[in-house]
Amino acid sequence: MTWQLIKDAILGKEQDFTSLPLRTAIVVLAIPMILEMMMESAFAVVDIFFVAKLGEYAIATVGLTESVIVLTYAIGFGISMAGTALISRRFGEKEYHEAGTATFQLLIVGGVISIFLGVGGWIFAADLLRIMGAEESVVLSGTNYARIVFAGNTAIMLLFLINGAFRGAGQAHLAMRSLWIANGLNIVLDPLLIFGIGSWDGFGLDGAAIATTFGRSIGVIYQFYHLFNGKHKLKILKENLHVKWETIRKIIDLSLGGMGQFLIDSVSWVALTRMNAEFGSAALAGYTIAFRVLIFTILPAWGLSGAAATLVGQNLGAKEPGRAEEAVWLTTRYNVIFMASVTGIYLLFNQQLAGFFTDIPEVRDVAAQGLWVIVLGYIFFAVGMVLTQAFNGAGDTRTPAWINIGVLLGMEVPLAYLLAFTFDMKYLGIFIAIAICHSFHALVSLYFFRKGKWKTMKV
């Protein structure tokens, strides 16, 4: 029975998640979502592994560029959340044609926005790196890398939002496959394009950006094939190809909360990165490595949490709020077990994990310190992830956004500054602030989830 469930999840047997037993539904949804995020986290680790061979300036360039490109991630995340909420609700109501029309509106919104961001990023790449506190040597060596990444943001945006629609439809296997294709190509091309082969020397740091952009573009082509081939319940047919302004307004409204969540989280991260840059390139490189390693477990946990978003949306659409809430508590339990199990690994082996990516002692020590401090809040992180996804799946994207404003901007950034500079704890103070504030974030989310307003959202 277990192996059949796993097989169904990976092969993509379409299910009715409003009637499937909840434990079964969570497994069928979570397996491809976890595998999807595992590939994303594997890419993050492999990418920084190869980039680290180019030195601390290259690592710093990647860290600073990512702290700017998060604007694209934020918008993509927001539209993705809107997609998951809209599509899951339509699937719960069995309105499959309307789901296809809504998906086409998602493509319009995401495509137009990404073009503007790409052009602006290409033109102002060097200025953006300087604003983030990059040393001039980092700007000189990293501007081309940043331009290529910014120019490829359309692929990032579409990959995000279409996968959000797939998850809302319960077709998590398609989201998984598109990301495996995108990041699998990325992993293969990274060393070839960075270091070359034979007598060809490769493109250096620029090669990492080219590999990323190409891999993601192929992933989007795969997504388009499955959206337009008419073989799945979620499909875009000729009759769906029209602009529906009411749906676009709804997407923008839902997206604003999702964007707000990610933007506030990102602004906080940018602020922390900017603070860390004050302690030199070695500290910034160590900070970047620590987060790449942490992502290896955070993203699979986020993938497991994604099951809650789909189940909440579809079951609210089917007028089953009690079943939606039960799905959230079950998913939370599984996520806590997972995050608790990996906490010990980071506490015991932080030096070895950091040393795998760099042999520069100062960089390694910063990364190791970041690992063991931040994972002290991992169990709370697990709870917060699921509850945030539950709010989003219900279409209540604004509550998590307000929580982010209060906790991450109002608490995390000031606390990090106080500990790092006023108390002279430097980067250790930043790591401590992250662990404390993300744990508190989970407790605040729990309070608002228990109030139950999310059950009454109209999408």
Coordinates of C-alpha atoms in Angstrom, one line a residue:
M1 CA 0.0 0.0 0.0
T2 CA 2.8 2.4 1.0
W3 CA 4.8 1.7 -2.2
Q4 CA 1.7 2.1 -4.3
L5 CA 1.0 5.5 -2.8
I6 CA 4.6 6.6 -3.5
K7 CA 4.3 5.3 -7.0
D8 CA 1.0 7.2 -7.6
A9 CA 2.5 10.4 -6.1
I10 CA 5.6 10.3 -8.4
L11 CA 3.8 9.1 -11.6
G12 CA 1.0 11.7 -11.1
K13 CA -2.2 9.7 -10.8
E14 CA -4.8 12.4 -10.4
Q15 CA -6.8 12.2 -7.2
D16 CA -9.8 13.9 -5.6
F17 CA -8.2 15.4 -2.5
T18 CA -11.6 16.4 -1.1
S19 CA -12.5 12.8 -0.5
L20 CA -9.2 10.9 -0.2
P21 CA -8.3 9.9 3.4
L22 CA -6.2 12.8 4.8
R23 CA -3.1 10.9 5.7
T24 CA -3.1 9.4 2.2
A25 CA -3.7 12.8 0.7
I26 CA -0.8 14.4 2.6
V27 CA 1.5 11.6 1.5
V28 CA 0.4 11.8 -2.2
L29 CA 0.8 15.6 -2.3
A30 CA 3.9 15.9 0.0
I31 CA 6.2 13.3 -1.7
P32 CA 6.5 15.2 -5.1
M33 CA 6.6 18.5 -3.3
I34 CA 9.4 17.3 -1.0
L35 CA 11.3 15.8 -4.0
E36 CA 10.8 19.1 -5.9
M37 CA 12.2 21.1 -3.0
M38 CA 15.0 18.6 -2.4
M39 CA 16.2 19.2 -6.0
E40 CA 16.0 23.0 -5.4
S41 CA 18.0 22.6 -2.3
A42 CA 20.5 20.3 -4.0
F43 CA 21.0 22.9 -6.7
A44 CA 21.6 25.6 -4.1
V45 CA 24.2 23.5 -2.4
V46 CA 25.9 22.3 -5.7
D47 CA 25.9 25.8 -7.2
I48 CA 27.6 27.4 -4.2
F49 CA 30.0 24.4 -4.1
F50 CA 31.3 25.2 -7.6
V51 CA 31.1 28.9 -7.2
A52 CA 33.2 28.7 -4.0
K53 CA 36.1 27.3 -6.1
L54 CA 36.3 30.8 -7.7
G55 CA 37.0 32.5 -4.3
E56 CA 35.3 34.6 -1.8
Y57 CA 34.5 37.5 -4.2
A58 CA 32.5 35.1 -6.4
I59 CA 30.6 33.8 -3.3
A60 CA 29.9 37.4 -2.2
T61 CA 28.7 38.2 -5.7
V62 CA 26.2 35.3 -5.6
G63 CA 25.0 36.3 -2.2
L64 CA 24.5 40.0 -3.1
T65 CA 22.8 39.2 -6.4
E66 CA 20.4 36.8 -4.7
S67 CA 19.6 39.5 -2.1
V68 CA 18.5 41.7 -5.0
I69 CA 16.8 39.1 -7.3
V70 CA 14.5 38.3 -4.3
L71 CA 12.3 41.1 -5.7
T72 CA 11.5 38.7 -8.6
Y73 CA 11.2 35.8 -6.2
A74 CA 8.8 37.9 -4.1
I75 CA 6.5 38.7 -7.0
G76 CA 6.7 35.2 -8.3
F77 CA 5.9 33.9 -4.9
G78 CA 2.9 36.2 -4.5
I79 CA 1.4 35.2 -7.9
S80 CA 2.2 31.6 -7.1
M81 CA 0.2 31.9 -3.9
A82 CA -2.6 33.5 -5.8
G83 CA -2.4 30.6 -8.3
T84 CA -2.5 27.9 -5.6
A85 CA -5.5 29.6 -3.8
L86 CA -7.5 30.2 -6.9
I87 CA -6.9 26.9 -8.6
S88 CA -7.3 24.8 -5.5
R89 CA -10.6 26.5 -4.7
R90 CA -11.9 26.0 -8.3
F91 CA -10.8 22.3 -8.2
G92 CA -12.6 21.9 -4.9
E93 CA -15.7 23.3 -6.6
K94 CA -15.1 21.0 -9.6
E95 CA -14.9 24.1 -11.9
Y96 CA -12.1 22.9 -14.1
H97 CA -12.7 25.2 -17.1
E98 CA -12.6 28.3 -14.8
A99 CA -9.3 26.9 -13.4
G100 CA -7.8 26.9 -16.9
T101 CA -9.0 30.5 -17.5
A102 CA -7.5 31.7 -14.2
T103 CA -4.2 30.0 -15.1
F104 CA -4.0 32.0 -18.3
Q105 CA -4.5 35.2 -16.4
L106 CA -1.7 34.2 -14.1
L107 CA 0.6 33.9 -17.2
I108 CA -0.4 37.4 -18.4
V109 CA 0.3 39.1 -15.0
G110 CA 3.6 37.3 -14.4
G111 CA 4.9 37.7 -17.9
V112 CA 4.3 41.5 -18.1
I113 CA 5.9 42.2 -14.7
S114 CA 8.9 40.0 -15.4
I115 CA 9.8 41.9 -18.6
F116 CA 10.0 45.2 -16.8
L117 CA 12.1 43.7 -14.0
G118 CA 14.5 42.0 -16.4
V119 CA 15.2 45.2 -18.4
G120 CA 15.7 47.3 -15.2
G121 CA 18.0 44.6 -13.7
W122 CA 20.2 44.4 -16.8
I123 CA 20.7 48.2 -17.0
F124 CA 21.3 48.8 -13.3
A125 CA 23.2 45.6 -12.3
A126 CA 26.4 47.3 -11.2
D127 CA 24.6 50.0 -9.3
L128 CA 22.5 47.4 -7.4
L129 CA 25.6 45.6 -6.3
R130 CA 27.1 48.8 -5.0
I131 CA 23.9 49.7 -3.1
M132 CA 24.2 46.3 -1.4
G133 CA 27.6 47.2 -0.1
A134 CA 29.8 45.2 -2.6
E135 CA 33.5 46.1 -2.6
E136 CA 34.6 47.5 -6.0
S137 CA 36.4 44.3 -6.8
V138 CA 33.2 42.4 -6.3
V139 CA 31.3 44.8 -8.6
L140 CA 34.0 44.5 -11.4
S141 CA 34.0 40.7 -11.3
G142 CA 30.3 40.1 -10.7
T143 CA 28.4 42.6 -12.9
N144 CA 28.0 40.3 -15.9
Y145 CA 26.9 37.5 -13.6
A146 CA 24.2 39.8 -12.1
R147 CA 23.0 41.0 -15.5
I148 CA 22.5 37.4 -16.8
V149 CA 20.6 36.4 -13.7
F150 CA 18.4 39.5 -13.8
A151 CA 17.7 39.1 -17.6
G152 CA 16.6 35.5 -16.9
N153 CA 14.0 36.5 -14.3
T154 CA 11.0 35.8 -16.7
A155 CA 11.9 32.1 -16.4
I156 CA 12.1 32.4 -12.6
M157 CA 8.7 34.1 -12.5
L158 CA 7.0 31.6 -14.8
L159 CA 8.5 28.6 -13.0
F160 CA 7.2 29.9 -9.7
L161 CA 3.6 30.8 -10.8
I162 CA 2.9 27.8 -13.0
N163 CA 4.1 25.4 -10.3
G164 CA 1.8 27.2 -7.9
A165 CA -1.1 26.5 -10.2
F166 CA 0.0 22.8 -10.6
R167 CA 0.1 22.4 -6.8
G168 CA -3.3 24.0 -6.4
A169 CA -4.7 21.5 -8.9
G170 CA -3.1 18.6 -7.0
Q171 CA -0.7 18.0 -9.8
A172 CA 2.4 18.3 -7.7
H173 CA 4.2 15.7 -9.8
L174 CA 4.3 18.2 -12.7
A175 CA 5.7 20.9 -10.5
M176 CA 8.3 18.4 -9.3
R177 CA 9.3 17.3 -12.8
S178 CA 9.6 20.8 -14.1
L179 CA 12.0 21.8 -11.2
W180 CA 14.0 18.6 -11.6
I181 CA 14.5 19.3 -15.3
A182 CA 15.4 22.9 -14.6
N183 CA 17.8 22.3 -11.7
G184 CA 19.1 19.0 -13.1
L185 CA 20.3 20.7 -16.2
N186 CA 21.7 23.5 -14.0
I187 CA 23.7 21.0 -11.9
V188 CA 25.1 19.3 -15.0
L189 CA 25.9 22.6 -16.8
D190 CA 27.4 24.4 -13.8
P191 CA 30.9 22.8 -13.8
L192 CA 31.1 22.7 -17.6
L193 CA 30.2 26.4 -18.1
I194 CA 32.2 27.6 -15.1
F195 CA 35.4 25.7 -15.5
G196 CA 35.2 24.6 -19.2
I197 CA 36.2 21.3 -20.6
G198 CA 39.4 20.2 -22.4
S199 CA 41.1 23.2 -23.9
W200 CA 38.1 25.5 -23.3
D201 CA 38.4 27.5 -20.1
G202 CA 34.7 28.1 -19.6
F203 CA 33.0 31.4 -18.6
G204 CA 34.0 31.5 -15.0
L205 CA 31.3 33.0 -12.7
D206 CA 29.2 34.0 -15.7
G207 CA 28.9 30.3 -16.5
A208 CA 26.9 29.8 -13.3
A209 CA 24.4 32.4 -14.4
I210 CA 24.1 31.0 -17.9
A211 CA 23.5 27.5 -16.5
T212 CA 20.8 28.7 -14.2
T213 CA 19.0 30.7 -16.8
F214 CA 19.1 28.0 -19.5
G215 CA 18.0 25.2 -17.0
R216 CA 15.0 27.3 -15.8
S217 CA 14.0 28.2 -19.3
I218 CA 13.8 24.5 -20.3
G219 CA 11.8 23.8 -17.2
V220 CA 9.2 26.5 -18.3
I221 CA 9.0 24.9 -21.7
Y222 CA 8.1 21.6 -20.0
Q223 CA 5.4 23.4 -17.9
F224 CA 3.9 25.0 -21.0
Y225 CA 3.7 21.6 -22.8
H226 CA 1.6 20.1 -20.0
L227 CA -0.6 23.2 -19.6
F228 CA -1.5 23.2 -23.3
N229 CA -1.6 19.5 -24.3
G230 CA -5.1 19.0 -22.9
K231 CA -4.2 15.8 -21.1
H232 CA -4.7 16.9 -17.5
K233 CA -7.6 18.4 -15.5
L234 CA -5.7 21.7 -15.3
K235 CA -5.3 22.8 -19.0
I236 CA -5.4 25.9 -21.1
L237 CA -7.6 25.5 -24.2
K238 CA -8.4 27.9 -27.0
E239 CA -11.5 29.0 -25.2
N240 CA -9.4 30.0 -22.1
L241 CA -7.3 32.4 -24.1
H242 CA -9.0 35.6 -23.3
V243 CA -8.3 38.4 -20.8
K244 CA -10.6 38.3 -17.8
W245 CA -10.1 41.5 -15.9
E246 CA -12.1 40.4 -12.8
T247 CA -9.8 37.4 -12.4
I248 CA -6.7 39.6 -13.0
R249 CA -7.9 41.9 -10.2
K250 CA -8.4 39.0 -7.9
I251 CA -5.0 37.6 -8.8
I252 CA -3.4 41.0 -8.0
D253 CA -5.3 41.3 -4.7
L254 CA -4.3 37.8 -3.6
S255 CA -0.8 38.4 -4.9
L256 CA -0.3 41.5 -2.9
G257 CA -0.4 39.6 0.4
G258 CA 1.9 36.9 -1.0
M259 CA 4.3 39.5 -2.4
G260 CA 4.1 41.3 0.9
Q261 CA 5.1 38.2 2.8
F262 CA 8.1 37.4 0.6
L263 CA 9.1 41.1 0.2
I264 CA 9.1 41.7 3.9
D265 CA 11.0 38.5 4.5
S266 CA 13.4 39.5 1.7
V267 CA 13.8 43.1 2.9
S268 CA 14.7 41.7 6.3
W269 CA 17.2 39.3 4.6
V270 CA 18.6 42.1 2.5
A271 CA 19.0 44.2 5.6
L272 CA 20.8 41.4 7.4
T273 CA 23.0 40.7 4.4
R274 CA 23.8 44.4 4.3
M275 CA 24.7 44.4 8.0
N276 CA 26.9 41.3 7.4
A277 CA 28.7 43.0 4.6
E278 CA 30.1 45.5 7.1
F279 CA 32.3 42.7 8.5
G280 CA 34.0 42.0 5.2
S281 CA 33.8 39.6 2.3
A282 CA 34.8 36.6 4.4
A283 CA 31.9 37.1 6.8
L284 CA 29.6 37.6 3.9
A285 CA 30.8 34.4 2.2
G286 CA 30.4 32.5 5.4
Y287 CA 26.9 33.8 5.8
T288 CA 26.0 32.8 2.2
I289 CA 27.4 29.3 2.7
A290 CA 25.5 28.8 5.9
F291 CA 22.2 29.7 4.3
R292 CA 22.8 27.5 1.3
V293 CA 23.4 24.6 3.6
L294 CA 20.3 25.4 5.7
I295 CA 18.2 25.6 2.5
F296 CA 19.0 21.9 2.0
T297 CA 16.5 21.1 4.8
I298 CA 14.3 24.2 4.9
L299 CA 13.1 23.7 1.3
P300 CA 12.0 20.1 1.7
A301 CA 10.2 21.2 4.9
W302 CA 8.6 24.0 2.8
G303 CA 7.6 21.4 0.3
L304 CA 5.9 19.2 2.9
S305 CA 4.1 22.4 4.1
G306 CA 2.8 22.9 0.6
A307 CA 0.5 19.9 1.0
A308 CA -1.4 22.0 3.6
A309 CA -2.0 24.8 1.1
T310 CA -3.6 22.5 -1.5
L311 CA -5.7 20.6 1.0
V312 CA -7.0 23.7 2.7
G313 CA -7.9 25.4 -0.7
Q314 CA -9.6 22.3 -2.2
N315 CA -11.5 21.4 1.0
L316 CA -12.7 24.9 1.6
G317 CA -13.9 24.8 -2.0
A318 CA -15.8 21.6 -1.2
K319 CA -17.3 23.3 1.9
E320 CA -15.3 21.1 4.3
P321 CA -13.6 23.6 6.7
G322 CA -13.2 21.0 9.5
R323 CA -11.4 18.6 7.2
A324 CA -9.2 21.5 6.0
E325 CA -8.1 22.3 9.6
E326 CA -7.4 18.6 10.4
A327 CA -5.1 18.5 7.3
V328 CA -3.1 21.4 8.7
W329 CA -2.6 19.8 12.1
L330 CA -1.5 16.5 10.6
T331 CA 0.9 18.3 8.2
T332 CA 2.3 20.3 11.1
R333 CA 3.0 17.1 13.1
Y334 CA 4.9 15.6 10.2
N335 CA 6.9 18.7 9.6
V336 CA 8.0 19.0 13.2
I337 CA 9.2 15.4 13.2
F338 CA 11.3 16.1 10.1
M339 CA 12.8 19.4 11.3
A340 CA 13.6 17.9 14.8
S341 CA 15.4 15.0 13.2
V342 CA 17.8 17.2 11.2
T343 CA 18.5 19.7 14.0
G344 CA 20.9 17.2 15.7
I345 CA 22.9 16.8 12.5
Y346 CA 23.6 20.5 12.2
L347 CA 24.5 20.8 15.8
L348 CA 27.0 17.9 15.7
F349 CA 28.5 18.4 12.2
N350 CA 28.4 22.1 11.5
Q351 CA 32.1 22.4 11.1
Q352 CA 32.3 19.5 8.7
L353 CA 29.4 20.7 6.6
A354 CA 30.9 24.2 6.3
G355 CA 34.3 22.7 5.6
F356 CA 32.9 20.8 2.6
F357 CA 32.3 24.1 0.8
T358 CA 35.4 26.1 1.7
D359 CA 38.9 25.6 3.1
I360 CA 39.2 29.2 4.1
P361 CA 39.3 29.1 7.9
E362 CA 37.6 32.4 8.5
V363 CA 34.8 31.7 6.1
R364 CA 34.3 28.2 7.4
D365 CA 34.0 29.3 11.0
V366 CA 31.4 32.0 10.2
A367 CA 29.3 29.4 8.3
A368 CA 29.6 26.8 11.0
Q369 CA 28.6 29.3 13.7
G370 CA 25.5 30.3 11.6
L371 CA 24.5 26.7 11.2
W372 CA 24.4 25.7 14.9
V373 CA 22.8 28.9 16.1
I374 CA 20.0 29.1 13.5
V375 CA 18.9 25.5 13.8
L376 CA 18.1 26.0 17.5
G377 CA 14.8 27.4 16.3
Y378 CA 14.1 24.7 13.7
I379 CA 11.2 23.1 15.5
F380 CA 9.4 26.4 15.6
F381 CA 10.2 27.1 12.0
A382 CA 8.4 23.8 11.1
V383 CA 5.2 25.0 12.7
G384 CA 5.4 28.5 11.1
M385 CA 5.9 27.1 7.6
V386 CA 2.8 24.9 7.7
L387 CA 0.6 27.6 9.2
T388 CA 1.8 30.2 6.6
Q389 CA 1.0 27.8 3.8
A390 CA -2.4 27.1 5.3
F391 CA -3.3 30.8 5.4
N392 CA -2.1 31.1 1.7
G393 CA -4.1 28.1 0.5
A394 CA -7.2 29.6 2.1
G395 CA -6.6 32.8 0.2
D396 CA -5.8 34.7 3.4
T397 CA -2.5 36.0 2.1
R398 CA -2.6 39.3 4.1
T399 CA -2.4 37.8 7.6
P400 CA 1.0 36.2 7.1
A401 CA 2.1 39.5 5.5
W402 CA 1.1 41.5 8.5
I403 CA 2.9 39.0 10.8
N404 CA 6.0 39.4 8.7
I405 CA 5.9 43.2 9.0
G406 CA 5.5 43.0 12.8
V407 CA 8.0 40.2 13.5
L408 CA 10.6 40.4 10.8
L409 CA 10.8 44.2 10.1
G410 CA 9.6 45.4 13.5
M411 CA 11.6 42.9 15.6
E412 CA 14.3 40.9 13.7
V413 CA 16.1 43.8 11.9
P414 CA 16.3 46.1 15.0
L415 CA 17.4 43.1 17.2
A416 CA 20.1 42.0 14.7
Y417 CA 21.4 45.6 14.5
L418 CA 21.4 45.9 18.3
L419 CA 23.3 42.6 18.9
A420 CA 25.7 43.0 15.9
F421 CA 26.7 46.6 16.4
T422 CA 25.6 48.0 19.8
F423 CA 26.7 44.8 21.7
D424 CA 29.5 44.2 19.2
M425 CA 28.5 40.5 18.6
K426 CA 29.0 41.0 14.9
Y427 CA 27.6 38.2 12.7
L428 CA 26.9 36.0 15.7
G429 CA 24.3 38.7 16.8
I430 CA 22.7 38.4 13.4
F431 CA 22.4 34.7 13.6
I432 CA 20.9 34.9 17.1
A433 CA 18.3 37.4 16.0
I434 CA 17.2 35.1 13.1
A435 CA 16.7 32.1 15.5
I436 CA 14.8 34.1 18.0
C437 CA 12.5 36.0 15.7
H438 CA 11.5 33.2 13.3
S439 CA 10.6 31.1 16.4
F440 CA 8.4 34.0 17.7
H441 CA 6.9 34.3 14.2
A442 CA 5.6 30.7 14.5
L443 CA 3.9 31.5 17.8
V444 CA 2.2 34.6 16.4
S445 CA 1.0 32.6 13.4
L446 CA -0.4 29.9 15.7
Y447 CA -2.4 32.5 17.6
F448 CA -4.0 33.9 14.4
F449 CA -4.6 30.5 12.9
R450 CA -6.6 29.4 16.0
K451 CA -8.9 32.5 15.6
G452 CA -10.2 30.8 12.4
K453 CA -10.7 33.8 10.2
W454 CA -9.0 32.0 7.3
K455 CA -12.0 29.6 7.1
T456 CA -14.3 32.4 5.9
M457 CA -12.2 33.7 3.0
K458 CA -13.9 34.1 -0.4
V459 CA -11.7 33.3 -3.4

